[in-house]
mmCIF file of C-alpha atoms in Angstrom:
data_model
loop_
_atom_site.group_PDB
_atom_site.id
_atom_site.type_symbol
_atom_site.label_atom_id
_atom_site.label_comp_id
_atom_site.label_asym_id
_atom_site.label_seq_id
_atom_site.Cartn_x
_atom_site.Cartn_y
_atom_site.Cartn_z
ATOM 1 C CA MET A 15 8.565 -12.551 0.051
ATOM 2 C CA THR A 16 5.183 -13.324 -1.706
ATOM 3 C CA LEU A 17 3.517 -10.260 -2.897
ATOM 4 C CA PRO A 18 -0.386 -9.890 -2.567
ATOM 5 C CA THR A 19 -2.677 -10.958 -5.596
ATOM 6 C CA SER A 20 -6.297 -9.673 -6.186
ATOM 7 C CA VAL A 21 -8.561 -11.325 -3.657
ATOM 8 C CA ARG A 22 -11.841 -10.957 -5.804
ATOM 9 C CA LYS A 23 -12.722 -10.359 -9.386
ATOM 10 C CA ILE A 24 -14.269 -7.225 -10.771
ATOM 11 C CA GLY A 25 -17.275 -7.683 -12.775
ATOM 12 C CA PRO A 26 -19.717 -5.608 -14.823
ATOM 13 C CA THR A 27 -21.682 -3.002 -12.611
ATOM 14 C CA ARG A 28 -24.739 -0.970 -13.454
ATOM 15 C CA ARG A 29 -23.745 1.628 -11.084
ATOM 16 C CA SER A 30 -20.644 2.930 -13.030
ATOM 17 C CA VAL A 31 -18.140 2.061 -15.558
ATOM 18 C CA SER A 32 -16.144 -1.026 -15.106
ATOM 19 C CA GLY A 33 -13.286 -2.528 -17.227
ATOM 20 C CA PHE A 34 -9.394 -3.199 -17.379
ATOM 21 C CA TYR A 35 -6.792 -0.803 -18.207
ATOM 22 C CA ALA A 36 -3.771 -2.152 -20.056
ATOM 23 C CA PHE A 37 -1.023 -1.154 -17.282
ATOM 24 C CA ARG A 38 2.455 -0.568 -18.995
ATOM 25 C CA GLY A 39 1.026 -2.532 -21.963
ATOM 26 C CA GLU A 40 1.768 -5.699 -20.201
ATOM 27 C CA GLU A 41 -0.987 -6.277 -17.388
ATOM 28 C CA SER A 42 -4.633 -5.797 -17.172
ATOM 29 C CA ILE A 43 -5.808 -4.028 -14.067
ATOM 30 C CA ALA A 44 -9.484 -3.888 -13.188
ATOM 31 C CA PHE A 45 -11.340 -0.828 -12.511
ATOM 32 C CA GLU A 46 -15.069 -0.280 -11.294
ATOM 33 C CA SER A 47 -15.329 3.727 -12.206
ATOM 34 C CA THR A 48 -14.004 6.376 -14.202
ATOM 35 C CA LEU A 49 -12.217 7.761 -11.075
ATOM 36 C CA GLU A 50 -10.455 4.378 -10.555
ATOM 37 C CA ARG A 51 -9.436 4.343 -14.225
ATOM 38 C CA ASP A 52 -8.053 7.895 -13.922
ATOM 39 C CA PHE A 53 -6.037 6.669 -10.813
ATOM 40 C CA LEU A 54 -4.574 4.003 -13.120
ATOM 41 C CA VAL A 55 -3.713 6.432 -15.856
ATOM 42 C CA LYS A 56 -1.620 8.497 -13.138
ATOM 43 C CA ALA A 57 0.017 5.387 -11.813
ATOM 44 C CA ASP A 58 0.826 4.277 -15.240
ATOM 45 C CA PHE A 59 2.715 7.391 -16.378
ATOM 46 C CA ASP A 60 4.528 7.837 -12.957
ATOM 47 C CA LEU A 61 8.135 5.806 -13.410
ATOM 48 C CA ASN A 62 8.404 5.784 -9.817
ATOM 49 C CA VAL A 63 5.475 3.139 -9.710
ATOM 50 C CA LEU A 64 6.742 -0.311 -9.967
ATOM 51 C CA GLY A 65 3.385 -1.988 -10.043
ATOM 52 C CA VAL A 66 -0.477 -1.736 -9.146
ATOM 53 C CA ILE A 67 -2.528 -4.624 -7.489
ATOM 54 C CA SER A 68 -6.248 -4.349 -7.492
ATOM 55 C CA GLN A 69 -8.382 -5.645 -4.595
ATOM 56 C CA PRO A 70 -5.282 -6.613 -2.919
ATOM 57 C CA CYS A 71 -6.359 -7.786 0.436
ATOM 58 C CA GLU A 72 -9.662 -8.619 2.643
ATOM 59 C CA ILE A 73 -9.687 -6.646 6.075
ATOM 60 C CA PRO A 74 -12.079 -7.912 8.690
ATOM 61 C CA PHE A 75 -13.385 -5.467 11.102
ATOM 62 C CA HIS A 76 -16.433 -5.031 13.614
ATOM 63 C CA HIS A 77 -18.774 -1.838 13.330
ATOM 64 C CA PRO A 78 -19.059 -0.109 16.703
ATOM 65 C CA VAL A 79 -22.639 0.840 16.251
ATOM 66 C CA THR A 80 -24.079 -2.336 14.924
ATOM 67 C CA GLY A 81 -21.551 -4.759 16.355
ATOM 68 C CA ARG A 82 -21.478 -6.599 13.363
ATOM 69 C CA ARG A 83 -18.474 -8.193 11.566
ATOM 70 C CA TYR A 84 -17.552 -7.060 8.109
ATOM 71 C CA THR A 85 -14.956 -7.355 5.467
ATOM 72 C CA TYR A 86 -13.355 -4.442 3.798
ATOM 73 C CA THR A 87 -11.393 -4.794 0.410
ATOM 74 C CA PRO A 88 -9.484 -1.828 -0.493
ATOM 75 C CA ASP A 89 -9.117 -0.706 -4.131
ATOM 76 C CA TYR A 90 -5.287 -1.095 -5.094
ATOM 77 C CA LEU A 91 -2.066 -1.654 -3.655
ATOM 78 C CA VAL A 92 0.767 0.545 -5.214
ATOM 79 C CA TYR A 93 4.566 -0.589 -5.034
ATOM 80 C CA TYR A 94 7.350 1.987 -5.807
ATOM 81 C CA ARG A 95 10.760 1.550 -7.286
ATOM 82 C CA LEU A 96 13.690 2.169 -4.899
ATOM 83 C CA GLY A 97 15.161 4.549 -7.573
ATOM 84 C CA SER A 98 18.457 6.553 -6.105
ATOM 85 C CA ARG A 99 17.076 6.022 -2.708
ATOM 86 C CA HIS A 100 19.128 4.074 0.131
ATOM 87 C CA TYR A 101 17.174 0.754 0.849
ATOM 88 C CA GLU A 102 16.866 1.884 4.446
ATOM 89 C CA ASP A 103 14.573 4.588 2.766
ATOM 90 C CA TYR A 104 12.476 2.385 0.629
ATOM 91 C CA PRO A 105 9.106 3.957 -0.339
ATOM 92 C CA LYS A 106 6.263 2.154 1.550
ATOM 93 C CA PRO A 107 3.704 0.570 -0.509
ATOM 94 C CA LEU A 108 0.404 2.485 -0.742
ATOM 95 C CA LEU A 109 -2.728 0.773 0.221
ATOM 96 C CA VAL A 110 -5.535 3.022 -1.668
ATOM 97 C CA GLU A 111 -9.473 3.512 -1.514
ATOM 98 C CA VAL A 112 -10.464 5.523 -4.591
ATOM 99 C CA LYS A 113 -13.785 7.266 -3.740
ATOM 100 C CA PRO A 114 -15.516 10.377 -4.942
ATOM 101 C CA GLN A 115 -15.115 13.446 -2.505
ATOM 102 C CA ALA A 116 -18.819 14.135 -2.159
ATOM 103 C CA LYS A 117 -19.505 10.301 -1.256
ATOM 104 C CA TRP A 118 -16.710 9.798 1.245
ATOM 105 C CA GLN A 119 -17.705 12.919 2.893
ATOM 106 C CA GLU A 120 -21.296 11.965 3.232
ATOM 107 C CA HIS A 121 -20.619 8.367 4.668
ATOM 108 C CA TRP A 122 -17.381 9.257 6.562
ATOM 109 C CA ARG A 123 -19.165 8.535 9.975
ATOM 110 C CA ASP A 124 -20.256 4.928 8.786
ATOM 111 C CA TRP A 125 -17.430 4.108 6.572
ATOM 112 C CA SER A 126 -14.754 5.359 9.399
ATOM 113 C CA PRO A 127 -14.458 2.049 11.123
ATOM 114 C CA LYS A 128 -13.222 0.079 7.944
ATOM 115 C CA TRP A 129 -10.987 2.680 7.042
ATOM 116 C CA LYS A 130 -9.377 2.734 10.509
ATOM 117 C CA ALA A 131 -9.120 -1.104 10.132
ATOM 118 C CA ALA A 132 -7.202 -0.479 6.766
ATOM 119 C CA LEU A 133 -4.804 1.885 8.439
ATOM 120 C CA ARG A 134 -4.087 -0.582 11.260
ATOM 121 C CA HIS A 135 -3.550 -3.233 8.615
ATOM 122 C CA ALA A 136 -1.569 -1.203 6.355
ATOM 123 C CA GLN A 137 0.936 -0.230 9.422
ATOM 124 C CA ASN A 138 1.094 -4.070 10.305
ATOM 125 C CA GLU A 139 2.148 -4.802 6.905
ATOM 126 C CA GLY A 140 4.779 -1.909 6.590
ATOM 127 C CA TRP A 141 2.403 0.080 4.090
ATOM 128 C CA SER A 142 0.735 3.373 4.070
ATOM 129 C CA PHE A 143 -3.121 3.849 3.598
ATOM 130 C CA ARG A 144 -4.684 6.618 1.776
ATOM 131 C CA ILE A 145 -8.137 7.868 0.346
ATOM 132 C CA HIS A 146 -7.990 9.088 -3.247
ATOM 133 C CA ASP A 147 -10.510 11.341 -4.456
ATOM 134 C CA GLU A 148 -10.803 14.037 -7.382
ATOM 135 C CA SER A 149 -8.576 16.461 -5.680
ATOM 136 C CA ARG A 150 -5.571 13.867 -5.540
ATOM 137 C CA ILE A 151 -6.358 12.293 -8.834
ATOM 138 C CA ARG A 152 -7.751 14.823 -11.446
ATOM 139 C CA ASP A 153 -5.156 17.606 -10.601
ATOM 140 C CA LYS A 154 -2.522 19.184 -12.999
ATOM 141 C CA THR A 155 -0.703 16.174 -13.308
ATOM 142 C CA PHE A 156 -3.662 14.010 -14.750
ATOM 143 C CA GLU A 157 -4.373 17.199 -16.881
ATOM 144 C CA ASN A 158 -0.889 16.987 -18.605
ATOM 145 C CA ILE A 159 -0.864 13.388 -19.016
ATOM 146 C CA THR A 160 -4.200 13.595 -20.617
ATOM 147 C CA PHE A 161 -2.956 16.154 -22.914
ATOM 148 C CA LEU A 162 0.205 14.066 -23.727
ATOM 149 C CA THR A 163 -1.767 11.044 -24.605
ATOM 150 C CA ARG A 164 -2.753 12.302 -28.175
ATOM 151 C CA TYR A 165 1.012 12.378 -29.141
ATOM 152 C CA LYS A 166 1.927 8.937 -27.625
ATOM 153 C CA ARG A 167 0.873 6.707 -30.893
ATOM 154 C CA MET A 168 2.372 9.249 -33.200
ATOM 155 C CA VAL A 169 5.658 8.178 -35.465
ATOM 156 C CA PHE A 170 8.718 10.088 -35.816
ATOM 157 C CA PRO A 171 12.052 9.502 -37.313
ATOM 158 C CA HIS A 172 14.152 7.280 -35.302
ATOM 159 C CA GLU A 173 17.103 9.448 -36.057
ATOM 160 C CA GLU A 174 15.628 12.687 -34.876
ATOM 161 C CA SER A 175 14.684 11.146 -31.656
ATOM 162 C CA HIS A 176 18.226 9.878 -31.198
ATOM 163 C CA GLU A 177 19.870 13.235 -31.773
ATOM 164 C CA VAL A 178 17.275 14.875 -29.316
ATOM 165 C CA LEU A 179 18.178 12.054 -26.696
ATOM 166 C CA LYS A 180 21.623 12.599 -27.209
ATOM 167 C CA THR A 181 21.492 16.269 -26.371
ATOM 168 C CA VAL A 182 19.270 16.002 -23.368
ATOM 169 C CA ARG A 183 21.719 13.092 -21.931
ATOM 170 C CA GLU A 184 24.760 15.075 -22.620
ATOM 171 C CA MET A 185 23.148 18.580 -21.003
ATOM 172 C CA GLY A 186 21.601 16.604 -18.097
ATOM 173 C CA ALA A 187 18.718 18.928 -18.031
ATOM 174 C CA VAL A 188 17.545 21.273 -20.812
ATOM 175 C CA SER A 189 14.571 23.420 -21.643
ATOM 176 C CA LEU A 190 11.982 22.423 -24.440
ATOM 177 C CA ASP A 191 12.688 25.915 -25.922
ATOM 178 C CA TYR A 192 16.607 24.957 -26.349
ATOM 179 C CA LEU A 193 15.681 21.666 -27.950
ATOM 180 C CA LEU A 194 13.183 23.298 -30.584
ATOM 181 C CA ALA A 195 15.857 25.850 -31.423
ATOM 182 C CA ARG A 196 18.478 23.445 -31.549
ATOM 183 C CA HIS A 197 16.887 20.824 -33.440
ATOM 184 C CA PHE A 198 13.701 22.140 -35.076
ATOM 185 C CA MET A 199 14.209 25.502 -36.561
ATOM 186 C CA GLY A 200 11.865 27.363 -38.958
ATOM 187 C CA ILE A 201 9.249 25.530 -40.635
ATOM 188 C CA TYR A 202 10.190 22.206 -38.900
ATOM 189 C CA ARG A 203 9.390 23.753 -35.282
ATOM 190 C CA ALA A 204 5.818 22.565 -35.122
ATOM 191 C CA GLU A 205 6.512 19.332 -36.194
ATOM 192 C CA GLY A 206 9.256 19.560 -33.387
ATOM 193 C CA ILE A 207 6.839 20.568 -30.921
ATOM 194 C CA SER A 208 4.705 17.184 -31.326
ATOM 195 C CA HIS A 209 7.936 15.268 -31.466
ATOM 196 C CA LEU A 210 8.788 16.432 -27.826
ATOM 197 C CA TRP A 211 5.371 15.864 -26.510
ATOM 198 C CA HIS A 212 5.937 12.379 -28.245
ATOM 199 C CA LEU A 213 9.066 11.800 -26.123
ATOM 200 C CA LEU A 214 7.397 12.640 -23.055
ATOM 201 C CA ALA A 215 4.307 11.085 -23.634
ATOM 202 C CA THR A 216 6.378 7.603 -24.489
ATOM 203 C CA ARG A 217 8.443 8.417 -21.123
ATOM 204 C CA GLN A 218 11.820 8.695 -23.255
ATOM 205 C CA ILE A 219 12.119 11.947 -21.546
ATOM 206 C CA ASP A 220 10.925 13.182 -18.244
ATOM 207 C CA CYS A 221 9.884 16.492 -16.693
ATOM 208 C CA ASP A 222 8.011 17.954 -13.827
ATOM 209 C CA ILE A 223 4.618 16.708 -14.659
ATOM 210 C CA ALA A 224 2.817 18.439 -11.783
ATOM 211 C CA GLN A 225 4.089 21.797 -13.463
ATOM 212 C CA PRO A 226 2.142 23.730 -16.109
ATOM 213 C CA PHE A 227 3.898 23.065 -19.643
ATOM 214 C CA SER A 228 5.905 26.027 -21.153
ATOM 215 C CA PRO A 229 8.657 26.660 -23.610
ATOM 216 C CA PHE A 230 10.968 26.930 -20.423
ATOM 217 C CA SER A 231 9.726 23.564 -19.000
ATOM 218 C CA GLU A 232 13.132 21.441 -18.538
ATOM 219 C CA VAL A 233 13.374 17.855 -19.516
ATOM 220 C CA TRP A 234 15.733 15.105 -18.654
ATOM 221 C CA ILE A 235 16.386 11.309 -19.436
ATOM 222 C CA PRO A 236 14.594 9.168 -16.669
ATOM 223 C CA ASP A 237 16.648 7.136 -14.473
ATOM 224 C CA TYR A 238 14.395 4.953 -12.218
ATOM 225 C CA GLU A 239 16.271 1.677 -12.298
#
């Protein structure tokens, strides 16, 4: 099976912020707005996401009012890992349009034909189609990811990380408070907190990122192969 590739290049625009996001540090994915960039930040952090393709396809459609023929290019196509699911329950790739809520609500009637065409195209390809606005992108998950970003480039002794990861692996799931009490007592607690945030930021341990962080938040070793 041949995977889609970007059908057009994104260039500089005066209307919004554009650029390239270093996805997993291996691939540059284009974005045309800060909302698209934040969408990529969330996808990058999500270990269930296998990959993201920008501008993945061109979808022709007719506007029912004007009768004119147009071509619509959705923003992204997201592929997911199978993980522990059975192959018959393989998660469908997701075709995504990233659009500010106020904008799509204002233009819903005019843009509905192209989105209906995208939905039909996605169904024909075995994909899903969704519109992602601020409510889907800039949520608690994104807030937590943003918080962890400041700890990603910190450096801690490899031996300490190894011992923490060993404990998590042996216990299956364990609270942050337990790890602090076991590995970072007394004057080392503050550094230990930063160390645990670093392990989460670098995806060496995982948690329910959609929930508020607390001392009782549980973490585990990610298994997404």
